[in-house]
Amino acid sequence: MKLKTKVALVLAAATMAANAALAEGLRLGTEGAYPPFNYIESNGEIAGFDVEIGLELCKRIGEECEVVAQDWDGIIPGLLANKYDFIIASMFITDERKKQVDFTDPYYLAAMTHVAPKGAGYTEFTNETLADKVIGAQSGTTQADYIEAVYPDADIRLYPTQDEVNLDMASGRLDLQVGDMLPMLDWTTKSDDGSCCELAGEPITDPAFVGDGVGIAVRQEDDDLREKLNAALAEIRADGTYKAINDKYFDIDVYTMK
Amino acid sequence: MNPFEILAQYWPRLMDGTLMTIKLTLLGAFIAALVSPGLALIRVHALPIAQAPLRLYISFVRGSPILAQLFLIFYGSGQFRPVLQEWGLWSFFRDPFNCALLAFALNSTAYQTEILRGGIIGVPRGEIEAARAIGMSRQKVLRRVVFPHAYRMSWPALGNEVILLMKASALASVVTVFDLMGRSRQIFSRTFDFSVYLWAALIYLCITAIFVLLWRQAERRLSRHITARDKSHGTVPPLKETRP
Amino acid sequence: MFELLSYGDAGWGDEILQGLAITVQLAIVTLPVGLCLGFLAAFASMSRLLPLRYLGFGYTTIMRGLPEILTLFVVYNGVGLLMNAVLRWWAPDASPTDFSPFAAGVVALAMVFGAFAGEVLRGAFQSLDLGQVEAGRAVGMNDRQIFLRIQLPQLWRFALPGLGNLWINMLKDTALVSVIALDDLMRMTKVAVGVTKQPFTFYLLACLIYWVMCVLSELVLARLEHRANRGIRRA
C-alpha cells in the first residue's frame, strides 16, 4: 500500500506543479517550415507573415506570446494536448478540422494551384490526363486531400514538409505539385531552386477543398480566446497594421486577394 | 477512440501499408543475403589493407542512424540529378521505393556481413582440413563445408537482423514510401484517433511472431542432422538396424 | 561551403551544435532510466511468480518487436491523452497539462532500451556462478546483500558488451525524436536543408557526427571492458 500511495502522491504533485507553471502568457503554435508564412531563419528564430500577425494579435490582447514550432502532422493534436494555445500556421478552415477545433474569422484568403516545370505545357488537369504522372503535396493538408480526391489514378507522393515537396519538384522527381497559391508564387518567383518551375492552370478555389479561408485554430472550449483574437484581428485590419505586415511579404492584399 | 470503426473504414490502406512493409523488408534482406557472403569472406581472409574500405563502409553504416542514411540517399541523389542523369542512373533514383530499398539493403548488408563473419570463423577447423585432405577444391569447401556451417550457426542472429530491418522499414514514409507506419500516420492525421497506432502495433507484432515461427522451423530443418544424432545417443537402436 | 557551417547568424554550425547538445542530453538522461527498467524487466522475467514472469516476457517481447518510431508515437500521443484523462478525473477544473517531446523521447527510448537490456541482464544473471550465490546463502546473507555484494559486481563484466551495443543503438535511435518536433541534431539538420537546399552536404554531416559519436562510444566501451575484465584469467 505504501508504494502505491507514494506513486499517487508523486503523480498528483507533478500534475499540480505542471498546472502552476501554466498560468502566464499565451503560446502560439506554428509549423516553421512554410515560407513566407512561417519559417526558421538561419539564426534559429521563427519568422514569417503568420508569426508576425500572431505576435501582433497577442500584443493587442495584452499577453506575452511564446512561439512554439510543431510538425504539421501533429499540429492539431498538439493544440488539443495543450502544448500551445492557438495555431496560426496557414491552416485552411475546413469542416473536417472544425470537428476537432474552432477557428477565428479568416485572416487571409487563399487558393491552391498546380505547379509544373517551366515549359511543361500542362493544359488539362483531369484524372485521365494525369493518370500516369507523379504528383506531390504535403501530407495532412488540403492539397493532399485535393490530389487524393481528384487524381486517384496518379502516382501520389506525400511529404512531411512543404520544403521536401519543393526539393523533389526542383530535382525532377515530381511531374507536378499542388500547393497553396501564395507560398508557391513566392517559391517560383523569389527563390533559386524554385526558378525551375511555374504556376500552371487556374487557381483552385473550390470551397470543398479550400474551405472558408485561412484561420487561427483554438481549442473548442476556449471561446473567450477566440473572441479576443477576432476583436484584435478587426483592430489591426482597421488601423493599418495588417497592411503594413502584408506589404512586407506580398504585392496584393491577402485578406481580400486583390 | 473508435478502434473498430477505424479498422472498418481504413483496413485497405493498412493492408497496403503492411504489404509494402513486407516487400521492403524481404527484398532488402534478400539483396543483402546475396552480397554479404562474398563480403564476409573478404572480411575473414583478405589482408587488413584490402579490408580497410569494407571495414570503413561497415563502420559508417552501423554508426549512423538509418533515418539519416535514408535522407542522404533520397534527397542527396536529387541534389546530384544532373550527374546521375549523365550516368543514366537517374531513372533508378527517381523512384522513392528504389532509394529506400537501396538504403535498407546497404544497411542490412553491413550487419549480415558481420554476422556471417562470426559464423565463418566458428566453423571447426578440423572439418575444413578434412575436406581439403580428401581433395575438395577451395570452392567446394566453401560450398559444402564452410557456408552450410556458417549459416546454421548464424541463423538466429540473421533472423534477428531481418526483424531489425523490418523495424527500420517503418521509417520509409519519410521518403514518401508508404509502409504500414506511414499509412498509420496518415490515418491519424485525418482522424486523430489514437487506436490506429494500436492496430499498427498489433500488425507489427503479428508479422514478427509469424516470422519468428517460420525462422525457427527453418532452423530445426537445417539442424536436423545434428539433433537426430543427439537423440539416438540415449536410446537403444532397434535390432533390425544393425548389420553384420 | 564552410560559411554554411559557420557559427553565428549566417551559418548553421551553431544550430547543428545545439541540436547535438540535445541529442547527447537525451541519450544521457535515457540511460539510467533504461537501465532501471532493464533491471526490473530482468527481475520480473526471473521471478518465482508466474504473473510477473508473463509481465516481463510480455514487456520485452512487445518492446523488442515494435518499431521504435511506433513506440515513440504511441508514447508521445498516448501518454498525453492518458495524463489528461487522469487529470480530468482527479481535478476536473484544472487546465490540461503538457507532455514535452523531450519527456516523450526519454520514456519511449528508455522503454525500448529497458526491454533489450532486460534480456542482456537476464543472460548475464544466468551466467553467474551459482556456487557463489549458494555460498553467500550458506554464510547467512539475505537476498539484497547477495545481489549487491556478489551478483552486481560480476554482472557488470558479463553485461557490458551487450549493454554497450544497446547504448550505441540508442544514440542512433535518438535521431527519431526529430519526427516529434524535438530540436535534436537530426531535426536541426533538416531545418538547415530546408533553407539552404543542400541535402547531401548536411545529411552527410549528420551521418558523420553520429558516426564519430558511435566510434568514440566504442572506444570508451573497449576501455571499460578491459577494466571490467582485469584480473580474470582468459580461457
XYZ file of C-alpha atoms in Angstrom:
737
model
C 0.000 0.000 0.000
C 2.823 2.387 0.901
C 4.363 2.241 -2.568
C 1.017 2.899 -4.238
C 0.295 5.958 -2.099
C 3.800 7.262 -2.758
C 3.304 6.907 -6.511
C -0.107 8.550 -6.359
C 1.273 11.462 -4.368
C 4.162 11.953 -6.777
C 1.783 11.961 -9.752
C -0.512 14.443 -8.087
C 2.374 16.707 -7.153
C 3.735 16.576 -10.673
C 0.441 17.446 -12.263
C -0.177 20.254 -9.821
C 3.309 21.624 -10.393
C 2.754 21.447 -14.125
C -0.522 23.287 -13.708
C 1.060 26.021 -11.646
C 3.593 26.599 -14.371
C 0.899 27.175 -16.979
C -0.670 30.365 -15.722
C 1.283 33.071 -17.530
C 1.353 34.054 -21.172
C -0.009 32.551 -24.326
C 1.747 30.111 -26.574
C 1.465 30.414 -30.333
C 1.831 27.207 -32.322
C 3.152 27.252 -35.862
C 4.951 24.921 -38.232
C 8.085 26.856 -39.112
C 8.528 25.158 -42.492
C 6.225 27.134 -44.746
C 7.862 30.230 -46.177
C 6.899 33.011 -46.425
C 4.181 32.424 -43.825
C 6.244 30.667 -41.186
C 9.851 29.582 -41.443
C 13.057 29.304 -39.442
C 15.776 31.794 -40.228
C 19.431 30.944 -40.209
C 19.774 32.455 -36.745
C 17.247 29.937 -35.451
C 14.334 32.334 -34.986
C 10.858 31.522 -36.238
C 9.613 34.269 -38.541
C 7.080 34.911 -41.272
C 3.732 36.510 -42.024
C 1.823 34.132 -39.730
C 4.206 34.696 -36.866
C 4.154 38.471 -37.194
C 0.353 38.617 -37.346
C 0.158 36.250 -34.406
C 2.553 38.274 -32.233
C 0.715 41.479 -33.155
C -2.593 39.952 -32.102
C -1.042 38.904 -28.828
C 0.081 42.470 -28.217
C -3.472 43.688 -28.789
C -4.858 41.139 -26.370
C -2.264 42.281 -23.872
C -0.425 38.966 -23.399
C 3.173 37.850 -23.816
C 3.398 35.233 -26.516
C 5.855 32.418 -26.913
C 6.263 30.878 -30.364
C 6.327 27.073 -30.426
C 7.178 25.120 -33.563
C 5.420 21.837 -34.248
C 5.434 19.476 -37.186
C 2.365 19.781 -39.401
C 1.262 16.185 -38.782
C 0.963 16.782 -35.080
C -0.105 20.394 -35.045
C -3.746 19.841 -34.161
C -3.082 17.031 -31.660
C -0.524 19.372 -30.092
C -3.190 22.051 -29.611
C -5.553 19.519 -28.093
C -2.779 18.267 -25.807
C -2.171 21.811 -24.611
C 1.307 22.295 -26.000
C 0.223 25.763 -27.178
C -2.926 27.858 -27.026
C -3.642 28.707 -30.640
C -2.369 27.735 -34.074
C -1.510 30.336 -36.669
C 0.126 28.344 -39.452
C -1.737 28.973 -42.699
C -4.341 26.400 -41.776
C -7.381 26.292 -44.059
C -10.744 26.352 -42.302
C -12.423 23.099 -43.304
C -15.367 21.169 -41.921
C -13.126 18.175 -41.137
C -10.950 20.340 -38.951
C -13.906 22.087 -37.354
C -14.795 18.738 -35.813
C -11.629 18.935 -33.713
C -11.004 22.656 -33.218
C -12.697 26.042 -33.527
C -11.486 28.742 -35.892
C -11.418 32.528 -35.682
C -12.500 34.650 -38.612
C -10.237 34.161 -41.629
C -7.114 36.286 -41.506
C -6.375 35.783 -45.165
C -7.986 34.168 -48.157
C -6.180 31.547 -50.128
C -6.432 29.337 -53.124
C -4.445 26.349 -54.252
C -2.621 25.959 -57.517
C -0.787 23.435 -59.614
C 2.934 23.897 -60.087
C 4.755 22.384 -63.042
C 8.269 22.599 -64.502
C 8.744 25.565 -66.804
C 7.573 24.776 -70.301
C 5.879 21.543 -69.350
C 2.733 22.684 -71.076
C 0.035 21.095 -68.977
C -3.304 22.287 -70.276
C -5.776 19.790 -68.934
C -5.987 18.847 -65.299
C -8.213 15.828 -65.118
C -7.835 12.394 -63.643
C -7.474 10.851 -67.102
C -4.794 13.161 -68.496
C -2.705 12.982 -65.332
C -3.235 9.290 -64.677
C 0.415 8.272 -65.042
C 2.001 11.394 -63.636
C 3.821 11.756 -60.334
C 2.023 14.389 -58.246
C 3.269 15.584 -54.878
C 1.894 17.548 -51.919
C 2.474 17.993 -48.217
C 0.705 15.308 -46.223
C -2.147 16.229 -43.909
C -3.012 19.338 -45.911
C -5.990 20.336 -48.035
C -3.662 19.970 -51.042
C -3.152 16.306 -50.192
C -6.903 15.827 -49.843
C -7.338 17.511 -53.220
C -4.939 15.313 -55.146
C -6.212 12.159 -53.486
C -9.777 13.061 -54.350
C -9.288 14.493 -57.820
C -6.375 12.420 -59.203
C -6.802 8.997 -57.624
C -5.110 7.236 -60.551
C -1.941 9.264 -60.480
C 1.204 8.295 -58.548
C 0.640 10.371 -55.419
C 3.565 11.287 -53.181
C 3.069 12.849 -49.777
C 5.877 14.560 -47.895
C 6.159 15.608 -44.244
C 7.037 19.231 -45.095
C 6.492 21.634 -47.985
C 10.249 22.137 -48.293
C 10.673 18.492 -49.160
C 7.986 18.690 -51.861
C 9.838 21.681 -53.303
C 13.170 19.840 -53.178
C 11.759 16.938 -55.156
C 9.973 19.251 -57.560
C 13.251 21.025 -58.268
C 15.176 17.790 -58.693
C 12.595 16.454 -61.117
C 11.182 13.562 -59.140
C 7.727 15.089 -59.308
C 5.905 15.913 -62.531
C 3.500 18.235 -60.755
C 2.726 19.505 -57.336
C -0.338 21.112 -55.808
C 0.319 23.819 -53.264
C -1.048 26.960 -51.712
C -1.064 29.845 -54.167
C 0.931 32.387 -52.215
C 3.781 30.192 -50.975
C 4.077 28.683 -54.464
C 4.177 32.124 -56.034
C 6.846 33.086 -53.541
C 8.851 29.940 -54.223
C 8.718 30.034 -58.017
C 9.468 33.728 -58.343
C 11.754 34.549 -55.467
C 13.926 31.523 -54.772
C 16.815 29.913 -56.657
C 15.589 26.360 -56.770
C 12.025 27.475 -57.444
C 13.047 29.088 -60.698
C 12.746 25.635 -62.268
C 9.009 25.810 -62.091
C 5.951 27.942 -62.595
C 2.303 28.038 -61.617
C 0.090 26.104 -64.003
C -3.603 26.105 -64.645
C -6.352 28.003 -62.937
C -6.271 28.668 -59.188
C -8.225 26.050 -57.265
C -10.888 27.850 -55.319
C -13.410 25.049 -54.816
C -14.660 25.631 -51.272
C -14.990 21.892 -50.757
C -11.199 21.747 -50.574
C -10.157 25.310 -49.940
C -12.685 25.874 -47.184
C -13.617 29.300 -45.914
C -10.183 30.874 -45.930
C -7.264 30.606 -43.544
C -7.933 30.978 -39.843
C -6.454 30.667 -36.397
C -7.312 27.434 -34.611
C -8.163 27.331 -30.915
C -9.446 24.596 -28.661
C -13.212 24.240 -28.750
C -13.583 25.221 -25.092
C -11.520 28.421 -25.427
C -14.359 30.640 -26.667
C -13.160 33.818 -24.979
C -9.705 33.455 -26.515
C -11.335 33.091 -29.904
C -13.400 36.233 -29.404
C -10.399 38.204 -28.179
C -8.446 37.119 -31.254
C -11.327 38.113 -33.546
C -11.553 41.533 -31.933
C -7.799 42.038 -32.184
C -7.869 40.949 -35.828
C -10.554 43.517 -36.638
C -8.450 46.122 -34.816
C -5.260 45.517 -36.776
C -7.251 45.439 -40.001
C -8.795 48.786 -39.196
C -5.697 50.667 -38.071
C -3.424 49.631 -40.929
C -1.033 47.337 -39.028
C -2.252 44.378 -41.065
C -1.489 46.221 -44.295
C 1.980 47.114 -43.061
C 2.790 43.469 -42.312
C 1.086 42.343 -45.515
C 3.126 44.625 -47.718
C 6.367 43.314 -46.299
C 5.651 39.950 -47.880
C 3.165 40.350 -50.708
C 2.206 42.647 -53.521
C -1.500 42.075 -53.104
C -3.754 42.354 -50.092
C -4.034 38.746 -48.983
C -7.042 39.451 -46.815
C -9.167 40.005 -49.877
C -6.844 38.540 -52.526
C -6.876 41.685 -54.608
C -11.273 6.161 -29.617
C -13.236 4.064 -32.077
C -10.997 1.167 -32.845
C -13.461 -0.895 -34.835
C -14.779 1.962 -36.919
C -11.245 2.919 -37.824
C -10.443 -0.629 -38.839
C -13.605 -0.982 -40.894
C -13.008 2.254 -42.714
C -9.271 2.102 -43.253
C -8.304 -1.554 -43.484
C -7.451 -1.384 -47.225
C -4.878 1.301 -46.527
C -3.462 -0.620 -43.604
C -3.196 -3.752 -45.752
C -1.490 -1.713 -48.465
C 0.992 -0.483 -45.920
C 1.565 -3.949 -44.491
C 2.328 -5.338 -47.947
C 4.787 -2.537 -48.566
C 6.499 -3.206 -45.236
C 6.848 -6.894 -46.048
C 8.088 -6.110 -49.579
C 10.733 -3.676 -48.350
C 11.921 -5.982 -45.597
C 12.122 -9.183 -47.614
C 13.665 -7.599 -50.697
C 16.179 -5.660 -48.626
C 17.193 -8.735 -46.640
C 17.368 -10.840 -49.796
C 19.629 -8.414 -51.640
C 21.838 -8.217 -48.581
C 21.901 -12.019 -48.381
C 23.172 -12.187 -51.953
C 26.018 -9.768 -51.357
C 27.059 -10.494 -47.789
C 28.633 -13.973 -48.197
C 31.265 -12.576 -50.560
C 31.919 -9.604 -48.321
C 32.113 -11.826 -45.249
C 34.803 -13.907 -46.940
C 36.763 -10.753 -47.665
C 36.416 -9.767 -44.025
C 37.772 -13.105 -42.874
C 40.520 -13.867 -45.348
C 41.747 -10.709 -47.056
C 44.772 -8.692 -45.996
C 43.966 -5.932 -43.493
C 44.767 -3.262 -46.022
C 42.385 -4.784 -48.552
C 39.738 -4.993 -45.869
C 40.013 -1.308 -44.989
C 37.371 0.119 -47.372
C 34.965 -2.658 -46.402
C 35.523 -2.056 -42.696
C 35.028 1.666 -43.231
C 31.744 1.061 -45.014
C 30.514 -1.315 -42.317
C 31.540 1.046 -39.519
C 29.855 4.019 -41.216
C 26.609 2.189 -41.902
C 26.442 0.744 -38.383
C 27.455 4.044 -36.806
C 24.886 6.347 -38.367
C 21.118 6.328 -37.956
C 19.133 4.696 -40.771
C 16.951 7.813 -40.865
C 19.946 9.930 -41.821
C 21.025 7.332 -44.396
C 17.554 7.379 -45.970
C 17.563 11.163 -46.238
C 21.122 11.132 -47.567
C 20.303 8.748 -50.401
C 16.885 10.135 -51.299
C 17.444 13.878 -51.151
C 21.156 13.652 -51.825
C 20.507 11.905 -55.121
C 18.023 14.647 -56.017
C 20.701 17.232 -55.450
C 23.036 15.418 -57.851
C 20.460 14.766 -60.514
C 22.450 16.182 -63.466
C 25.421 13.944 -62.627
C 23.197 10.911 -62.207
C 21.398 11.649 -65.433
C 24.723 11.703 -67.268
C 25.479 8.253 -65.934
C 21.961 7.034 -66.733
C 21.191 6.345 -63.076
C 18.562 8.996 -62.552
C 15.651 6.766 -63.541
C 16.689 4.425 -60.710
C 16.982 7.125 -58.073
C 13.876 8.918 -59.209
C 11.676 6.203 -57.707
C 11.494 6.555 -53.929
C 10.983 2.813 -53.469
C 14.383 2.188 -55.069
C 16.057 4.761 -52.852
C 14.519 3.292 -49.717
C 15.361 -0.256 -50.822
C 18.947 0.780 -51.542
C 19.297 2.314 -48.089
C 17.870 -0.767 -46.383
C 19.919 -3.163 -48.499
C 23.145 -1.275 -47.765
C 22.309 -1.252 -44.079
C 21.390 -4.919 -43.888
C 24.441 -5.958 -45.923
C 26.754 -4.381 -43.374
C 25.101 -6.177 -40.471
C 24.740 -9.504 -42.274
C 28.397 -9.389 -43.302
C 29.480 -9.096 -39.704
C 27.102 -11.824 -38.586
C 28.322 -14.200 -41.303
C 31.894 -13.371 -40.442
C 31.234 -14.648 -36.945
C 29.684 -17.761 -38.431
C 32.567 -18.440 -40.797
C 35.131 -18.034 -38.047
C 33.187 -20.517 -35.964
C 33.409 -23.338 -38.488
C 35.522 -26.114 -36.928
C 38.998 -26.102 -38.440
C 39.069 -29.850 -38.458
C 36.245 -30.129 -40.929
C 37.892 -27.750 -43.371
C 41.149 -29.656 -43.114
C 39.342 -32.942 -43.680
C 37.618 -31.585 -46.743
C 40.888 -30.329 -48.194
C 42.527 -33.636 -47.364
C 40.058 -35.596 -49.468
C 40.787 -33.318 -52.378
C 37.947 -30.783 -52.396
C 38.783 -27.589 -54.216
C 38.581 -24.338 -52.266
C 35.265 -23.550 -53.928
C 33.800 -26.911 -52.971
C 34.985 -26.498 -49.413
C 33.207 -23.184 -49.228
C 30.070 -24.544 -50.755
C 29.856 -27.854 -48.914
C 31.500 -27.210 -45.578
C 32.049 -23.582 -44.641
C 28.847 -21.875 -45.657
C 26.367 -24.537 -44.520
C 28.008 -24.475 -41.075
C 28.292 -20.700 -41.019
C 24.664 -20.158 -41.940
C 23.436 -22.682 -39.433
C 25.429 -21.058 -36.652
C 24.381 -17.539 -37.568
C 20.765 -18.476 -38.201
C 19.292 -16.937 -35.027
C 21.347 -13.782 -35.425
C 20.313 -13.479 -39.065
C 16.684 -13.842 -38.043
C 17.197 -11.040 -35.541
C 18.667 -8.915 -38.280
C 15.611 -9.390 -40.526
C 13.385 -8.313 -37.648
C 15.545 -5.245 -37.082
C 15.276 -4.493 -40.781
C 11.516 -4.662 -40.568
C 11.584 -2.183 -37.717
C 13.843 0.090 -39.737
C 11.402 -0.121 -42.655
C 8.952 1.824 -40.521
C 10.915 4.912 -41.470
C 10.326 4.577 -45.202
C 7.420 7.022 -45.114
C 9.778 9.935 -44.506
C 10.821 9.467 -48.135
C 7.246 9.021 -49.394
C 7.192 5.229 -49.455
C 4.000 4.443 -47.650
C 4.534 1.410 -45.499
C 2.389 0.397 -42.524
C 3.793 3.119 -40.264
C 3.342 5.768 -42.941
C -0.262 4.748 -43.548
C -0.950 4.788 -39.819
C 0.394 8.321 -39.514
C -1.694 9.364 -42.488
C -4.851 7.923 -40.952
C -4.032 9.514 -37.602
C -3.560 12.917 -39.182
C -7.061 12.673 -40.634
C -9.000 11.145 -37.790
C -6.901 11.983 -34.714
C -7.948 8.588 -33.449
C -5.185 7.021 -31.389
C -6.402 3.460 -31.948
C -4.885 3.347 -35.440
C -1.444 3.144 -33.819
C -2.628 0.268 -31.659
C -3.761 -1.601 -34.769
C -0.408 -0.933 -36.400
C 1.344 -2.247 -33.288
C -0.785 -5.396 -33.405
C 0.008 -5.954 -37.069
C 3.748 -5.495 -36.492
C 3.660 -7.967 -33.614
C 1.792 -10.494 -35.773
C 4.311 -10.161 -38.584
C 7.160 -10.595 -36.111
C 5.538 -13.597 -34.451
C 4.852 -15.369 -37.746
C 8.356 -14.650 -38.962
C 9.977 -15.939 -35.760
C 7.927 -19.133 -36.023
C 8.916 -19.733 -39.635
C 12.549 -18.918 -38.911
C 12.698 -21.361 -36.020
C 11.119 -24.058 -38.169
C 13.782 -23.442 -40.775
C 16.435 -23.670 -38.069
C 15.106 -27.034 -36.982
C 15.243 -28.292 -40.542
C 18.761 -27.022 -41.008
C 19.930 -28.703 -37.818
C 18.015 -31.925 -38.202
C 21.160 -33.942 -38.876
C 22.592 -32.761 -35.590
C 19.572 -33.107 -33.369
C 18.778 -36.535 -34.795
C 22.275 -37.685 -33.901
C 21.849 -36.381 -30.362
C 18.521 -38.107 -29.996
C 19.958 -41.521 -30.776
C 22.552 -41.248 -28.010
C 20.173 -42.148 -25.249
C 18.184 -44.840 -26.981
C 18.975 -48.416 -27.903
C 18.934 -48.821 -31.668
C 16.344 -51.381 -32.790
C 17.758 -54.757 -33.743
C 16.885 -54.595 -37.399
C 19.184 -51.631 -37.878
C 22.367 -53.470 -37.028
C 24.208 -55.019 -39.907
C 26.652 -57.918 -39.884
C 30.505 25.587 -48.178
C 32.269 26.477 -44.972
C 30.246 29.621 -44.417
C 27.191 27.399 -44.333
C 28.617 25.557 -41.380
C 29.973 28.530 -39.515
C 28.866 29.944 -36.248
C 26.629 32.951 -35.930
C 23.708 34.228 -37.883
C 24.696 33.307 -41.387
C 25.888 29.788 -40.784
C 24.205 26.694 -39.463
C 27.112 25.486 -37.367
C 25.719 26.716 -34.079
C 22.216 25.358 -34.693
C 23.660 21.978 -35.500
C 25.809 22.017 -32.375
C 22.776 22.953 -30.300
C 20.964 20.024 -31.853
C 23.910 17.803 -30.940
C 23.694 19.017 -27.349
C 20.040 17.993 -27.187
C 20.869 14.599 -28.699
C 23.568 13.953 -26.098
C 21.329 15.179 -23.272
C 18.568 12.876 -24.426
C 20.889 9.867 -24.532
C 22.409 10.621 -21.132
C 19.044 11.058 -19.437
C 17.632 7.924 -21.065
C 20.488 5.663 -19.958
C 19.773 5.455 -16.200
C 16.019 5.235 -16.772
C 16.539 2.474 -19.323
C 18.898 0.572 -17.030
C 16.372 0.707 -14.192
C 13.667 -0.613 -16.468
C 16.091 -3.262 -17.655
C 16.758 -4.490 -14.128
C 13.047 -4.508 -13.376
C 12.367 -6.486 -16.543
C 15.165 -8.938 -15.752
C 13.888 -9.499 -12.209
C 10.347 -9.911 -13.472
C 11.474 -12.469 -16.058
C 13.396 -14.463 -13.460
C 10.802 -14.187 -10.734
C 9.207 -17.127 -8.969
C 5.741 -15.659 -9.511
C 4.140 -16.677 -12.803
C 2.226 -13.422 -13.453
C 5.450 -11.450 -13.046
C 7.227 -13.735 -15.477
C 4.453 -13.213 -18.014
C 4.623 -9.469 -17.450
C 8.356 -9.486 -18.033
C 8.017 -11.658 -21.124
C 5.187 -9.539 -22.498
C 7.016 -6.275 -21.948
C 10.276 -7.409 -23.529
C 8.545 -9.114 -26.466
C 6.335 -6.153 -27.289
C 9.027 -3.507 -26.922
C 11.521 -5.530 -28.925
C 9.010 -6.356 -31.640
C 7.622 -2.902 -32.321
C 9.430 -0.336 -34.442
C 10.923 2.337 -32.193
C 9.162 5.054 -34.130
C 5.794 3.470 -33.420
C 6.650 3.267 -29.711
C 7.644 6.911 -29.866
C 4.340 7.953 -31.438
C 2.307 5.849 -29.053
C 4.106 7.360 -26.072
C 4.026 10.922 -27.396
C 0.349 10.873 -28.341
C -0.896 8.300 -25.879
C 0.698 9.411 -22.636
C -0.530 12.940 -23.185
C -4.067 11.610 -23.662
C -3.691 9.371 -20.621
C -2.358 12.149 -18.415
C -5.165 14.451 -19.410
C -7.756 11.742 -18.803
C -6.313 11.049 -15.342
C -6.188 14.766 -14.610
C -9.786 15.280 -15.667
C -10.793 12.545 -13.233
C -8.574 13.841 -10.433
C -9.121 17.595 -10.691
C -11.803 18.420 -13.236
C -11.277 22.187 -13.109
C -7.567 22.216 -13.772
C -6.364 23.134 -17.248
C -4.791 20.317 -19.253
C -1.099 19.576 -18.773
C 1.536 19.066 -21.360
C 3.931 16.213 -22.028
C 7.063 17.613 -23.569
C 8.658 15.951 -26.592
C 11.841 15.526 -24.557
C 9.992 13.580 -21.882
C 8.224 11.528 -24.561
C 11.577 10.808 -26.187
C 13.132 9.729 -22.895
C 10.209 7.481 -21.959
C 9.965 5.821 -25.376
C 13.703 5.279 -25.788
C 14.056 4.085 -22.200
C 11.231 1.586 -22.638
C 12.913 0.123 -25.722
C 16.348 0.160 -24.068
C 14.889 -1.433 -20.951
C 13.365 -4.306 -22.905
C 16.602 -5.199 -24.678
C 18.647 -4.547 -21.528
C 16.333 -6.857 -19.608
C 17.306 -9.697 -21.893
C 21.014 -8.859 -21.701
C 20.881 -8.668 -17.909
C 18.886 -11.877 -17.652
C 21.518 -13.635 -19.740
C 24.222 -12.137 -17.552
C 22.479 -13.235 -14.328
C 22.187 -16.734 -15.638
C 25.913 -16.844 -16.472
C 26.837 -16.059 -12.907
C 28.358 -18.779 -10.853
C 25.536 -20.302 -8.851
C 28.014 -21.667 -6.382
C 28.893 -18.201 -5.171
C 25.241 -17.397 -4.568
C 24.835 -20.602 -2.614
C 27.944 -19.804 -0.603
C 26.509 -16.417 0.211
C 23.282 -18.004 1.382
C 25.242 -20.504 3.451
C 27.081 -17.704 5.178
C 23.764 -16.080 6.045
C 23.488 -13.173 3.607
C 19.997 -12.089 2.697
C 18.900 -11.677 -0.917
C 19.644 -7.974 -1.063
C 23.194 -8.461 0.229
C 23.790 -11.263 -2.223
C 22.648 -9.084 -5.063
C 24.692 -6.045 -4.091
C 27.868 -7.752 -2.985
C 28.132 -10.870 -5.105
C 25.990 -10.624 -8.208
C 26.119 -6.983 -9.235
C 29.913 -6.549 -9.412
C 30.225 -9.674 -11.552
C 27.156 -8.931 -13.613
C 28.798 -5.827 -14.955
C 31.509 -7.848 -16.641
C 29.068 -10.095 -18.477
C 26.531 -7.483 -19.339
C 28.890 -4.778 -20.544
C 29.289 -5.837 -24.200
C 25.546 -6.247 -24.637
C 24.713 -3.014 -22.831
C 27.384 -1.204 -24.812
C 25.742 -2.259 -28.063
C 22.401 -1.066 -26.743
C 23.889 2.310 -25.846
C 25.164 2.736 -29.404
C 21.804 1.730 -30.844
C 20.115 4.201 -28.539
C 22.400 7.005 -29.694
C 21.251 6.339 -33.230
C 17.618 5.989 -32.226
C 17.656 9.493 -30.749
C 17.511 10.656 -34.364
C 13.885 9.525 -34.380
C 12.795 12.240 -31.973
C 13.244 14.645 -34.865
C 9.846 13.472 -36.114
C 8.150 14.582 -32.900
C 9.489 18.099 -33.160
C 12.326 17.855 -30.689
C 15.225 20.023 -31.846
C 17.881 17.390 -31.851
C 20.745 17.065 -34.317
C 18.631 15.358 -36.984
C 15.924 17.988 -36.835
C 18.303 20.929 -36.990
C 19.913 19.262 -39.999
C 16.505 19.034 -41.663
C 15.848 22.693 -40.993
C 19.215 23.653 -42.456
C 18.475 21.561 -45.550
C 15.090 23.212 -45.932
C 16.636 26.630 -46.047
C 19.899 26.009 -47.874
C 18.657 23.346 -50.318
C 21.858 21.350 -49.867
C 20.613 17.994 -48.614
C 23.700 15.956 -49.424
C 26.069 18.213 -47.533
C 24.028 18.448 -44.388
C 22.789 14.876 -44.197
C 26.319 13.630 -44.795
C 27.481 15.892 -41.988
C 24.791 14.497 -39.699
C 25.806 10.909 -40.561
C 29.430 11.760 -39.846
C 28.640 13.342 -36.485
C 26.628 10.300 -35.374
C 29.381 8.040 -36.643
C 32.009 9.893 -34.642
C 29.849 9.618 -31.515
C 29.466 5.884 -32.071
C 33.164 5.347 -32.686
C 34.019 7.313 -29.531
C 31.481 5.243 -27.605
C 33.058 2.057 -28.930
C 36.496 3.210 -27.777
C 35.225 4.060 -24.312
C 33.397 0.743 -24.111
C 36.530 -1.138 -25.120
C 38.377 0.528 -22.224
C 35.553 -0.244 -19.816
C 35.508 -3.879 -20.899
C 39.248 -4.092 -20.470
C 38.953 -2.698 -16.965
C 35.983 -4.871 -16.068
C 37.883 -7.965 -17.109
C 41.038 -7.118 -15.166
C 42.319 -9.980 -13.135
C 40.212 -12.549 -14.932
C 42.181 -15.374 -16.405
C 41.256 -15.876 -20.049
C 40.469 -19.353 -21.340
